[in-house]
Coordinates of C-alpha atoms and ligand atoms in Angstrom, one line a residue:
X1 CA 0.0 0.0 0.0
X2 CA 1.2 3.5 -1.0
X3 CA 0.9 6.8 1.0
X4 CA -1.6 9.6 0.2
X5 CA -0.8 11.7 -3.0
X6 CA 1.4 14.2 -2.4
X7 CA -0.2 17.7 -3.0
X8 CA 2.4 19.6 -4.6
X9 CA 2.6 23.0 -5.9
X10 CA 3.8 22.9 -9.6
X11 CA 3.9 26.6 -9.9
X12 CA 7.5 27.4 -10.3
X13 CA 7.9 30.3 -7.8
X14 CA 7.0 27.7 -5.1
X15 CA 10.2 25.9 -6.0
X16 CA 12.2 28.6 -5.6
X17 CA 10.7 29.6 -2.2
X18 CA 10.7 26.2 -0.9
X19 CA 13.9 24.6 -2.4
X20 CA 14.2 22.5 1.1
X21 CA 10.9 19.9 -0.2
X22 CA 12.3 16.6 -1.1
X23 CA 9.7 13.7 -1.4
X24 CA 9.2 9.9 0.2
X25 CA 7.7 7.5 -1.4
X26 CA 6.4 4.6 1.2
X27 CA 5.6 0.8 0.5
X28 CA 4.0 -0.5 3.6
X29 CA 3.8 -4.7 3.7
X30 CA 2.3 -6.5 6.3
X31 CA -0.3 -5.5 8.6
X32 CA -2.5 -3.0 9.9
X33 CA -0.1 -1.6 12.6
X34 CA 3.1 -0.8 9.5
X35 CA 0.0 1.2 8.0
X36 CA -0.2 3.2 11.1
X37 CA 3.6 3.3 11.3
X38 CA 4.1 4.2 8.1
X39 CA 1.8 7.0 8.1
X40 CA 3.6 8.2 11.3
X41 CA 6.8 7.8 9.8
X42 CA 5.7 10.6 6.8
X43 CA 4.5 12.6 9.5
X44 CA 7.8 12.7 10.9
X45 CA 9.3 13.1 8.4
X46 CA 7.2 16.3 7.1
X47 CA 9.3 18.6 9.7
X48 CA 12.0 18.4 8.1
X49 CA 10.2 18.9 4.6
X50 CA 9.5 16.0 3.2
X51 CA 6.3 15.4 1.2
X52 CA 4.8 12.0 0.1
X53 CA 4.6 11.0 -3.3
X54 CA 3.2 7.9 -5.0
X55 CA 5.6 8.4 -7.9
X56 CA 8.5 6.1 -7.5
X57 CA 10.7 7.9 -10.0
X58 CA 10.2 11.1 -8.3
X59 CA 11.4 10.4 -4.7
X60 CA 14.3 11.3 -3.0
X61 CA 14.0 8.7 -0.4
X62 CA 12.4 5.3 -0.8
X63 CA 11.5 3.8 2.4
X64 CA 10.0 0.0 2.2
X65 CA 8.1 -1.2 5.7
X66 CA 8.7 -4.6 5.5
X67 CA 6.5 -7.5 7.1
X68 CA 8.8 -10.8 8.2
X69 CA 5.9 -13.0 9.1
X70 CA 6.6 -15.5 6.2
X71 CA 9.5 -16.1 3.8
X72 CA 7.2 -14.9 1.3
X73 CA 6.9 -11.7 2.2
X74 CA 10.3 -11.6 3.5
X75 CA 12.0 -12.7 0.1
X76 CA 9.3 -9.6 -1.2
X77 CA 11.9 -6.8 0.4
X78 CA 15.1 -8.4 -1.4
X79 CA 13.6 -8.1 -5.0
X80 CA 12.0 -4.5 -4.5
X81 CA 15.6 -3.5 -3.3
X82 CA 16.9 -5.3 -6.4
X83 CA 14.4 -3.2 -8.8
X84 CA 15.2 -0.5 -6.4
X85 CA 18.8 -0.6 -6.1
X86 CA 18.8 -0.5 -10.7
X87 CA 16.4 3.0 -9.9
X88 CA 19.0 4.4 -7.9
X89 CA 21.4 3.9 -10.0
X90 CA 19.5 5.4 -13.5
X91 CA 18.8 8.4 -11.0
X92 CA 22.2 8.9 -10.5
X93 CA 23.7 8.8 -14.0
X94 CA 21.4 11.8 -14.2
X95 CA 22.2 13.5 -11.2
X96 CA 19.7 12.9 -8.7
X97 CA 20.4 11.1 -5.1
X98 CA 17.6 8.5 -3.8
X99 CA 18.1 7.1 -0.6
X100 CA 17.0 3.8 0.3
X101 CA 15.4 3.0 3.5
X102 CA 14.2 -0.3 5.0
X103 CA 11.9 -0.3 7.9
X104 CA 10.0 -2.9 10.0
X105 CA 9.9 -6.2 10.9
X106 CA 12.6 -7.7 8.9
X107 CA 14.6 -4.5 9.1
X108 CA 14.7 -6.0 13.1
X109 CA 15.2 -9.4 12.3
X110 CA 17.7 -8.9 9.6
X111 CA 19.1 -6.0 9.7
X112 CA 22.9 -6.7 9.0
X113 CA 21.8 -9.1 6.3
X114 CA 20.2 -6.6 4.5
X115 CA 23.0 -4.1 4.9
X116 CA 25.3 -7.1 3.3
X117 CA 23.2 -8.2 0.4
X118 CA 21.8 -4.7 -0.5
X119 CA 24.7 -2.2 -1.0
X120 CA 21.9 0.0 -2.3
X121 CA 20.5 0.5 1.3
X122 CA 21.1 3.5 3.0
X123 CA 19.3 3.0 6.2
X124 CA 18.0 0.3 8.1
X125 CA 15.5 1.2 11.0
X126 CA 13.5 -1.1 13.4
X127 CA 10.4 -0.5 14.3
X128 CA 10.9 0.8 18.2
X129 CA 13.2 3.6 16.7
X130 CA 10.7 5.2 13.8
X131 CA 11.2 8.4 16.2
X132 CA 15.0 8.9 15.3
X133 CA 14.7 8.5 11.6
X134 CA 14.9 12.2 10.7
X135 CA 18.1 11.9 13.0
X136 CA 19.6 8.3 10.6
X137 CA 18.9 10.8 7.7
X138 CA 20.8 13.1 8.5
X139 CA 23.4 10.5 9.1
X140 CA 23.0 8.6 5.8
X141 CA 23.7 12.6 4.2
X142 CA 26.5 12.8 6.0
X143 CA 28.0 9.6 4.4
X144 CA 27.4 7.1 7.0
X145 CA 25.4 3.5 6.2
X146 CA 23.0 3.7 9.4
X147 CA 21.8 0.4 11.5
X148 CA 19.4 1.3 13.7
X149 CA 17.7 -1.6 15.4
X150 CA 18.4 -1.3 19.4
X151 CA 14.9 -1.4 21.4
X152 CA 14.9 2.5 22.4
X153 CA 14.8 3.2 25.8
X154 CA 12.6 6.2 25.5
X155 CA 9.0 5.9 23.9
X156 CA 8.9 6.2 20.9
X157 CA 5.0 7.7 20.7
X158 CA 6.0 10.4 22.8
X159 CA 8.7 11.5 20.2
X160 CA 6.8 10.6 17.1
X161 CA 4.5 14.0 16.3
X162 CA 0.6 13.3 15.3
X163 CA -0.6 14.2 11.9
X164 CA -2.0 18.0 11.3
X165 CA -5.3 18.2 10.7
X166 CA -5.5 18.6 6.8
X167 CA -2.9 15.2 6.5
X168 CA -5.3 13.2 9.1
X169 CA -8.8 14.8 6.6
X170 CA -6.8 13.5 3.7
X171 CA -6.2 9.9 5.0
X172 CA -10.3 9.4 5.5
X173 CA -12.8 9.5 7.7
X174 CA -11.3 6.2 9.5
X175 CA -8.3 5.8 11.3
X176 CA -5.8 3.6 13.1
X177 CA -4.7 3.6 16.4
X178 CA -2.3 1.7 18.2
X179 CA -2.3 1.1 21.6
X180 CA -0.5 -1.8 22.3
X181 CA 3.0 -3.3 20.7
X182 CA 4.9 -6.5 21.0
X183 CA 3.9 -9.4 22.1
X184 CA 5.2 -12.3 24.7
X185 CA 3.1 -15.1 24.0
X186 CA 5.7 -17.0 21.5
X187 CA 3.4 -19.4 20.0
X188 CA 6.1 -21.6 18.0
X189 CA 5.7 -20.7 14.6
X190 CA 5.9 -16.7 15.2
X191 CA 8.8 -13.8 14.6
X192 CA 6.2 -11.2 16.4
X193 CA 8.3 -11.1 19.9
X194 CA 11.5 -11.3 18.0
X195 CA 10.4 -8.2 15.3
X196 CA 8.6 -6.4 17.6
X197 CA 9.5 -7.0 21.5
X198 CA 7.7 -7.5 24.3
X199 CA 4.6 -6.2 25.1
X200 CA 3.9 -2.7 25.6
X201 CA 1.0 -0.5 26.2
X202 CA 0.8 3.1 25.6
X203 CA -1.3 5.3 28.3
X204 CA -4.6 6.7 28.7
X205 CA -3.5 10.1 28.3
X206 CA -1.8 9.4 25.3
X207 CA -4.3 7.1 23.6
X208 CA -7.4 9.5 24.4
X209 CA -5.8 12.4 23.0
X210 CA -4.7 11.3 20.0
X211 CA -8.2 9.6 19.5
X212 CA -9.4 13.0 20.1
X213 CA -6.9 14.9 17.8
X214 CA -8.3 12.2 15.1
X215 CA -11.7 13.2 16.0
X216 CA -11.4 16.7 15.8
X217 CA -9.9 16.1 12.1
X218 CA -13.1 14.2 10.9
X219 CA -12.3 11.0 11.7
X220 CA -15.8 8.6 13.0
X221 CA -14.4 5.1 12.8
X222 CA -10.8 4.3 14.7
X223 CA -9.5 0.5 15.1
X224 CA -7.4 0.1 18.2
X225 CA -4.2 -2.0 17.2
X226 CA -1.9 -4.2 18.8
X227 CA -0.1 -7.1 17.7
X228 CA -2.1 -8.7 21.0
X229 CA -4.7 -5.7 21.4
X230 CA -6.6 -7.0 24.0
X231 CA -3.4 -8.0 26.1
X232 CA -3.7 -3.9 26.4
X233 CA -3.6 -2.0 30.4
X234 CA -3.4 0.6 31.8
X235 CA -4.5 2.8 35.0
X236 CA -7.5 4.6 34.9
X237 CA -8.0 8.2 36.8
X238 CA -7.7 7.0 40.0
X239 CA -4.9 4.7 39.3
X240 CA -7.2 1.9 38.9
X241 CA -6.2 -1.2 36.8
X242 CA -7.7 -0.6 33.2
X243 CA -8.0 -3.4 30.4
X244 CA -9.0 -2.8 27.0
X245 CA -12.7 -3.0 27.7
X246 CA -12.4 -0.2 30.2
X247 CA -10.5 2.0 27.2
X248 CA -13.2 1.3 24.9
X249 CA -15.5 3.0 27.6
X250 CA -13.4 6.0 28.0
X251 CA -13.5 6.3 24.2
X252 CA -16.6 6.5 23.9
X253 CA -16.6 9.6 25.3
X254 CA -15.2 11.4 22.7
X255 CA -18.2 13.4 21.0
X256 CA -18.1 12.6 17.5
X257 CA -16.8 9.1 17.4
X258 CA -18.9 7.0 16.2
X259 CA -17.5 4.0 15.7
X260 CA -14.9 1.8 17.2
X261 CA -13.2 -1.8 16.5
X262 CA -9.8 -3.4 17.9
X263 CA -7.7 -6.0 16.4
X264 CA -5.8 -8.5 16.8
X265 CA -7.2 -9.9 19.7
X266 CA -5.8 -13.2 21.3
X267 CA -8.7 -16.0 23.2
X268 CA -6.3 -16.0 26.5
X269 CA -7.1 -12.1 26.7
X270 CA -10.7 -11.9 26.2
X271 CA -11.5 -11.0 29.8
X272 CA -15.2 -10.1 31.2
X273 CA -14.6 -6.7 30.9
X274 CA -14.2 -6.8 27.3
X275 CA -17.1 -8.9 26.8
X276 CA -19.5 -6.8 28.4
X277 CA -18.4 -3.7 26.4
X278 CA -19.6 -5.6 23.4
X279 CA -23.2 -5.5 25.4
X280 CA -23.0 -2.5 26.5
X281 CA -21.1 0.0 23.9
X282 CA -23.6 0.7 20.7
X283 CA -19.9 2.3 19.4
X284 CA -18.7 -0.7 19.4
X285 CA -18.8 -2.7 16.0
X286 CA -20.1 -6.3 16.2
X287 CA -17.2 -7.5 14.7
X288 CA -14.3 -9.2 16.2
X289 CA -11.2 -10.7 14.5
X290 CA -10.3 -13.7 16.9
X291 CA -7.7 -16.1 15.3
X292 CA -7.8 -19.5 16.8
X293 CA -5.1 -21.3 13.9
X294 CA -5.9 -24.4 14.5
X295 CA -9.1 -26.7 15.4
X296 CA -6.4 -29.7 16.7
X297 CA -6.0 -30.1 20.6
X298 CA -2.8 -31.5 19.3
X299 CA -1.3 -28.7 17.2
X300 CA -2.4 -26.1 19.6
X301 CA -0.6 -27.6 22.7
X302 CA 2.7 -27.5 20.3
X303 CA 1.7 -24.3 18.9
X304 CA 1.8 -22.9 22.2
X305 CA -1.6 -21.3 22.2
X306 CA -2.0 -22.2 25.8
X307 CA -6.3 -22.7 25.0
X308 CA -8.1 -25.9 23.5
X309 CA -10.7 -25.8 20.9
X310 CA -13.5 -26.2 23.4
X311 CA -12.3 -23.0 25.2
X312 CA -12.5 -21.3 22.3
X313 CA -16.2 -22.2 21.4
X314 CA -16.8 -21.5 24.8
X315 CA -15.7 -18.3 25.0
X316 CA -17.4 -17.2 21.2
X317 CA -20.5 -18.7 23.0
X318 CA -20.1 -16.4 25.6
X319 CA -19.1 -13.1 23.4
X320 CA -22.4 -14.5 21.4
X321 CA -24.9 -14.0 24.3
X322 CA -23.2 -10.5 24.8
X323 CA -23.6 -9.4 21.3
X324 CA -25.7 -11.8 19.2
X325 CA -25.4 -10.1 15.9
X326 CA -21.4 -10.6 16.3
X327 CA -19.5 -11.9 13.6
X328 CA -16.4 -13.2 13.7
X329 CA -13.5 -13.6 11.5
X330 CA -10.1 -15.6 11.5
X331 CA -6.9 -16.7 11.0
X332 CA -5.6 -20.2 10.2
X333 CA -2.4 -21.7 9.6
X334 CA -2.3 -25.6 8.0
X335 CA 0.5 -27.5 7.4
X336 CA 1.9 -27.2 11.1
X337 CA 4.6 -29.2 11.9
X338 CA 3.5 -33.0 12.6
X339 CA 0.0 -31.7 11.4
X340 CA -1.7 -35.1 10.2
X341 CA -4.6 -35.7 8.0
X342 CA -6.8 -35.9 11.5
X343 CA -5.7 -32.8 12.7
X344 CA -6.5 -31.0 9.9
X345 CA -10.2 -32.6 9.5
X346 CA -10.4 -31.2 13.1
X347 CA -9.6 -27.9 12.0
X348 CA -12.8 -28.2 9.5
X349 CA -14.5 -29.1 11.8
X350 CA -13.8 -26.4 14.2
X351 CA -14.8 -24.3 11.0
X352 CA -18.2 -25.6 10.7
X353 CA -18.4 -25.0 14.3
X354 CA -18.2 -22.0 14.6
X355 CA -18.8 -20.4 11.0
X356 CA -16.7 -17.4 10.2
X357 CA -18.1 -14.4 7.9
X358 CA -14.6 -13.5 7.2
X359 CA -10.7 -15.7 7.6
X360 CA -7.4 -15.2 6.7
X361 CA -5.3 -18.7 6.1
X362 CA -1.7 -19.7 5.4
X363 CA 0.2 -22.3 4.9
X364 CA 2.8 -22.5 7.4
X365 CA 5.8 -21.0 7.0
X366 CA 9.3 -21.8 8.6
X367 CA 11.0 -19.1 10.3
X368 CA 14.5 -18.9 11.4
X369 CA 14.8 -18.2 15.0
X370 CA 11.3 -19.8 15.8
X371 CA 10.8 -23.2 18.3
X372 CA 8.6 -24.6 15.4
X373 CA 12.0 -24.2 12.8
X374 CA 13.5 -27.0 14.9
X375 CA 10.8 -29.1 15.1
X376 CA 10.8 -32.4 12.9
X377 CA 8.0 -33.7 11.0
X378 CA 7.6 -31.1 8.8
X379 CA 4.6 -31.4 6.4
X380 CA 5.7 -31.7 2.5
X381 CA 4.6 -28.1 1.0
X382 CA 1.9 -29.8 -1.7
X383 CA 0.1 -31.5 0.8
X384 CA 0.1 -28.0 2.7
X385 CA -0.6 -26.7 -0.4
X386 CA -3.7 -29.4 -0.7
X387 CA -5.0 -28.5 2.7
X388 CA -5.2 -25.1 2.4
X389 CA -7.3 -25.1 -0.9
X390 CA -9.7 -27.2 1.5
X391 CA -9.8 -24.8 4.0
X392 CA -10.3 -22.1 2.0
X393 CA -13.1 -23.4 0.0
X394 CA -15.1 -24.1 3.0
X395 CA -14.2 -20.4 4.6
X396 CA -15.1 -18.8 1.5
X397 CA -18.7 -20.7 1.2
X398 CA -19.0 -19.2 4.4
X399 CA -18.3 -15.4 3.8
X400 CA -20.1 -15.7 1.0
X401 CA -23.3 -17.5 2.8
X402 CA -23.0 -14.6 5.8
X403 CA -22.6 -12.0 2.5
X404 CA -26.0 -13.4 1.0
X405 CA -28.0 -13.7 4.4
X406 CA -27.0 -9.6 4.7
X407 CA -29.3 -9.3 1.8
X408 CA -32.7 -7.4 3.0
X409 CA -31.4 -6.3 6.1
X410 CA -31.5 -2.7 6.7
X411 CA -27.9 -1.1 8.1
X412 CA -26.2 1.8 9.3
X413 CA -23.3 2.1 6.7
X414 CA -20.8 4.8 7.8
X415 CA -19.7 6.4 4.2
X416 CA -16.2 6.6 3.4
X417 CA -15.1 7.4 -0.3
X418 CA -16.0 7.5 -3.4
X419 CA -16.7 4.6 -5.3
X420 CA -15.9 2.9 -8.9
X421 CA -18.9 4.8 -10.5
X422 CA -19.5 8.4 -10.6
X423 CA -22.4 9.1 -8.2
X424 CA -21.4 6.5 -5.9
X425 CA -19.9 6.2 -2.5
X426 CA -18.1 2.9 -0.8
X427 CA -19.0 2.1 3.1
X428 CA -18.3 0.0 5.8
X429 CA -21.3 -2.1 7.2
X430 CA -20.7 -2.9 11.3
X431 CA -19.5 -6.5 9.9
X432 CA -16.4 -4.8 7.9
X433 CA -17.6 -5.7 4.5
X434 CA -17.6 -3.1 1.7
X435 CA -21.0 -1.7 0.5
X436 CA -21.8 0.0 -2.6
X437 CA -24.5 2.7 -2.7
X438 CA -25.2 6.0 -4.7
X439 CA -24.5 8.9 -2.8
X440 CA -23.1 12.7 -2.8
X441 CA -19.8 12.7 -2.1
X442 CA -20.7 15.4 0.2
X443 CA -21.9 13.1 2.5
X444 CA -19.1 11.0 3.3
X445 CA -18.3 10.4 6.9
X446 CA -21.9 10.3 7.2
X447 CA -23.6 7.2 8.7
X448 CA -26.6 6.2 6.6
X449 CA -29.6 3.5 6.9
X450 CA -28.6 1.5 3.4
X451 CA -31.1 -1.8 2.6
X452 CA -28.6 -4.3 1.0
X453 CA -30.1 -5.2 -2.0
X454 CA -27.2 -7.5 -3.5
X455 CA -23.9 -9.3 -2.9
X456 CA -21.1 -9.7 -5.0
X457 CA -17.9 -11.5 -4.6
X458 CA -15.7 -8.7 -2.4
X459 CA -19.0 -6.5 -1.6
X460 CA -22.0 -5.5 -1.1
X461 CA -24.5 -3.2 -3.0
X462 CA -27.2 -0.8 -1.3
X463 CA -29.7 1.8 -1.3
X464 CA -30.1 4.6 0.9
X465 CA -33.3 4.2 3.1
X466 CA -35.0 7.5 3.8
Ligands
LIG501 N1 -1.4 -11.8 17.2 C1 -2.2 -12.5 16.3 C2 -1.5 -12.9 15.0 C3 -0.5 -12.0 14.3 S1 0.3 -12.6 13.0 C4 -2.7 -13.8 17.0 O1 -2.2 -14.3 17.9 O2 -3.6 -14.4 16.4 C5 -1.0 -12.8 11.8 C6 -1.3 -14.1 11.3 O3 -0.2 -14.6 10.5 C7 -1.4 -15.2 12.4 O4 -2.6 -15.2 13.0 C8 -1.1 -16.5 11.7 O5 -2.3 -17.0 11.2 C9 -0.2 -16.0 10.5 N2 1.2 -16.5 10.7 C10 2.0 -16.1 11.7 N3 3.2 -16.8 11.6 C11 3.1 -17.6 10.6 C12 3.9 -18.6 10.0 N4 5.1 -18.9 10.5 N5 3.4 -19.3 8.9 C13 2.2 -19.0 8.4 N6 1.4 -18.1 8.9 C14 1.8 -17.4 10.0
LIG502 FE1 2.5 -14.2 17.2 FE2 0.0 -13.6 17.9 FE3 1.3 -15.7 18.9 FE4 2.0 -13.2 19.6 S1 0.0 -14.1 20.0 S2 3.4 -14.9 19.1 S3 1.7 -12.1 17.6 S4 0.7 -15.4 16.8
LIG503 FE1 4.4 -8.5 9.6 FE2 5.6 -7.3 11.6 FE3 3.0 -7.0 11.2 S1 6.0 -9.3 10.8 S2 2.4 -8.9 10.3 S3 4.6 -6.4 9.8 S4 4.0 -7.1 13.1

């Protein structure tokens, strides 16, 4: 994903007064929490002058936020910087400079490697340091090749600056937010504590003002993140102990915000607190993301997920009499080390179960450094391959069964941009799916009554109930 267009002046005299603009063009990878960083990153980045642009060619400094989660999307970074490093070199047979930067997860995890294989890289920066980039750039234009990977002992979101108003209006009428980093569960097939640490939470204070500062800019929808958002705490005003359900609470205070989701959220941290907020919050989206991986007793116990499958349907049962219009979505990973034919007709199971109107799934992935790299038994990629196909067939006949049963059901669809055709708007229903409907593009941010009327395969399609 690319950042915002950069709004640039093409009048000349605006070159001349402003010769100091140079312009970053991002790539964010991976998940929702490098979108947040990466917008954070051009907002630091904007003091000292730098605007974004989504024209390769034209930046000055290239910065790729990398995701390390799989080889797949690890071996991703080393061809961009291939493509990237032939760039540079065409920009500087004419006479321009482009940096290079690699941020995120597998600028932690591999940081010296990528200095080694990538001559091209200027700047390598881990994700607990996005605060001292402006200070690595003025480093890397000094001549030096900067690693920047320590775990900072300051925090970082008290050094990172918020967006302006106009940049947070430009991004949409929905935001992120995260509250929470790092995680120390170490199920056995995951780089998340290595990448990004142990688990921190940012404050109240902090989190309730910049919801607010969001707010203030338009914004009527913001998702809490956290690699493990519901491990979140804090202490409330009277320096009592606050989980993420008590948060949502305070949140909801802020006039104007209408909406309000979290994710990822782990089954070990879905306390009583939390639960009742879905009950009790109409802010709230009935929509929770709640990955369980596996439906194998077996494969949990050596993924380390510390829960069993009937703690899981347990506990949905429970969120269920909360919030019974919930739905849920997922994430899966097949192919698990000493993951048997068995194991993985339990995971349908589970599946059926529990029905999903949304999941992710993988095949799993060895990753250097993880307990599950050294296990043996591991399962040959096409029957992996064969599984997964399995899996995903059944998930999809279920979004696309929750998709059709939306049909006839009247919603409130908070409005967010404008659509493919002229005259029409694209929305968010509370169960996350996209919905089509004609509308003035005036009225986005609004939050409408839409009747779904159809369903195709990625959305829906509506009309505005007076
Ligand atoms: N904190 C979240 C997951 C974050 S990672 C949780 O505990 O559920 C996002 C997803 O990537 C995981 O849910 C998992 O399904 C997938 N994933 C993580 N490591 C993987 C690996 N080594 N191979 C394949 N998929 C993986
Ligand atoms: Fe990774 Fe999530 Fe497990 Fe943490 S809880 S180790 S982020 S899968
Ligand atoms: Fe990837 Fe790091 Fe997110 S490994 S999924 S970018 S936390």
């Amino acid at each position: 994903m690319t950042q915002e267009i950069a709004v640039l002046s093409t009048k000349p005299e605006m070159a001349v007064e402003s010769p100091a603009v140079r312009k970053v063009f991002v790539k964010t990878y991976g998940c929702q929490m490098n979108v947040y960083d990466s917008d954070r990153m051009t907002d630091a980045l904007a003091k000292d002058g730098y605007v974004s642009t989504d024209v390769i060619e034209d930046a000055d400094l290239v910065l790729l936020n990398t995701c390390h989660i799989r080889e797949k999307a690890a071996e991703k970074v080393y061809s961009a910087l291939g493509r990237l490093r032939d760039l540079k070199k065409k920009k500087a047979s004419e006479g321009r400079e482009m940096m290079i930067g690699v941020a995120g997860c597998v600028a932690q995890a591999e940081g010296d490697e990528i200095l080694r294989r990538a001559p091209a890289v200027d700047l390598v920066i881990g994700p607990q340091t996005y605060h001292r980039l402006p200070e690595a750039l003025k480093r890397v234009q000094r001549g030096e090749r900067v690693l920047e990977t320590d775990y900072a002992v300051e925090d970082k979101f008290e050094h990172l600056p918020a967006p302006d108003k106009a940049k947070t209006r430009a991004r949409g009428v929905t935001a992120f937010l995260t509250v929470q980093e790092g995680c120390d569960k170490f199920c056995t097939f995951c780089v998340v504590p290595y990448t990004r640490g142990s688990e921190v939470s940012r404050p109240v204070a902090q989190i309730v003002a910049e919801a607010q500062k969001l707010v203030d800019a338009g914004v009527r929808e913001i998702t809490l993140l956290g690699q493990n958002v519901n491990a979140w705490h804090g202490a409330g005003p009277d320096d009592e102990k606050w989980g993420l359900g008590e948060l949502l609470h305070r949140l909801t205070k802020i006039e104007g915000l209408a909406r309000l989701r979290y994710t990822t959220s782990h089954p070990r941290d879905m306390d009583d607190s939390l639960i009742a907020a879905h009950r009790d919050l109409k802010q709230l989206m009935p929509y929770l993301h709640l990955p369980i991986q596996s439906g194998s007793n077996r494969i949990l116990k050596a993924m380390n997920r510390r829960h069993t499958t009937a703690e899981y349907i347990a506990l949905i049962a429970r969120i269920k009499a909360a919030r019974p219009d919930l739905a849920l979505s997922g994430d899966f990973i097949v192919g698990f080390p000493g993951e048997t034919d068995e194991d993985f007709e339990d995971t349908l199971r589970l599946v059926e179960t529990v029905g999903y109107a949304q999941a992710f799934s993988f095949k799993y992935s060895t990753r250097p450094g993880t307990p599950g790299a050294d296990l043996e038994d591991q399962v040959p990629e096409d029957v992996k391959a064969k599984r997964l196909e399995r899996l995903q067939a059944l998930l999809l006949s279920q979004q696309n069964a929750f998709a059709q049963a939306c049909i006839g059901k009247t919603i409130d669809l908070l409005l967010e941009k404008p659509g493919r055709m002229p005259g029409q708007l694209i929305g968010r229903s509370p169960w996350l799916q996209s919905v089509n409907v004609d509308a003035k593009s005036s009225q986005i941010g609004d939050i409408v009554s839409v009747r779904i009327t159809g369903a195709g395969p990625n959305s829906l399609f509506a009309e505005v109930v007076s």
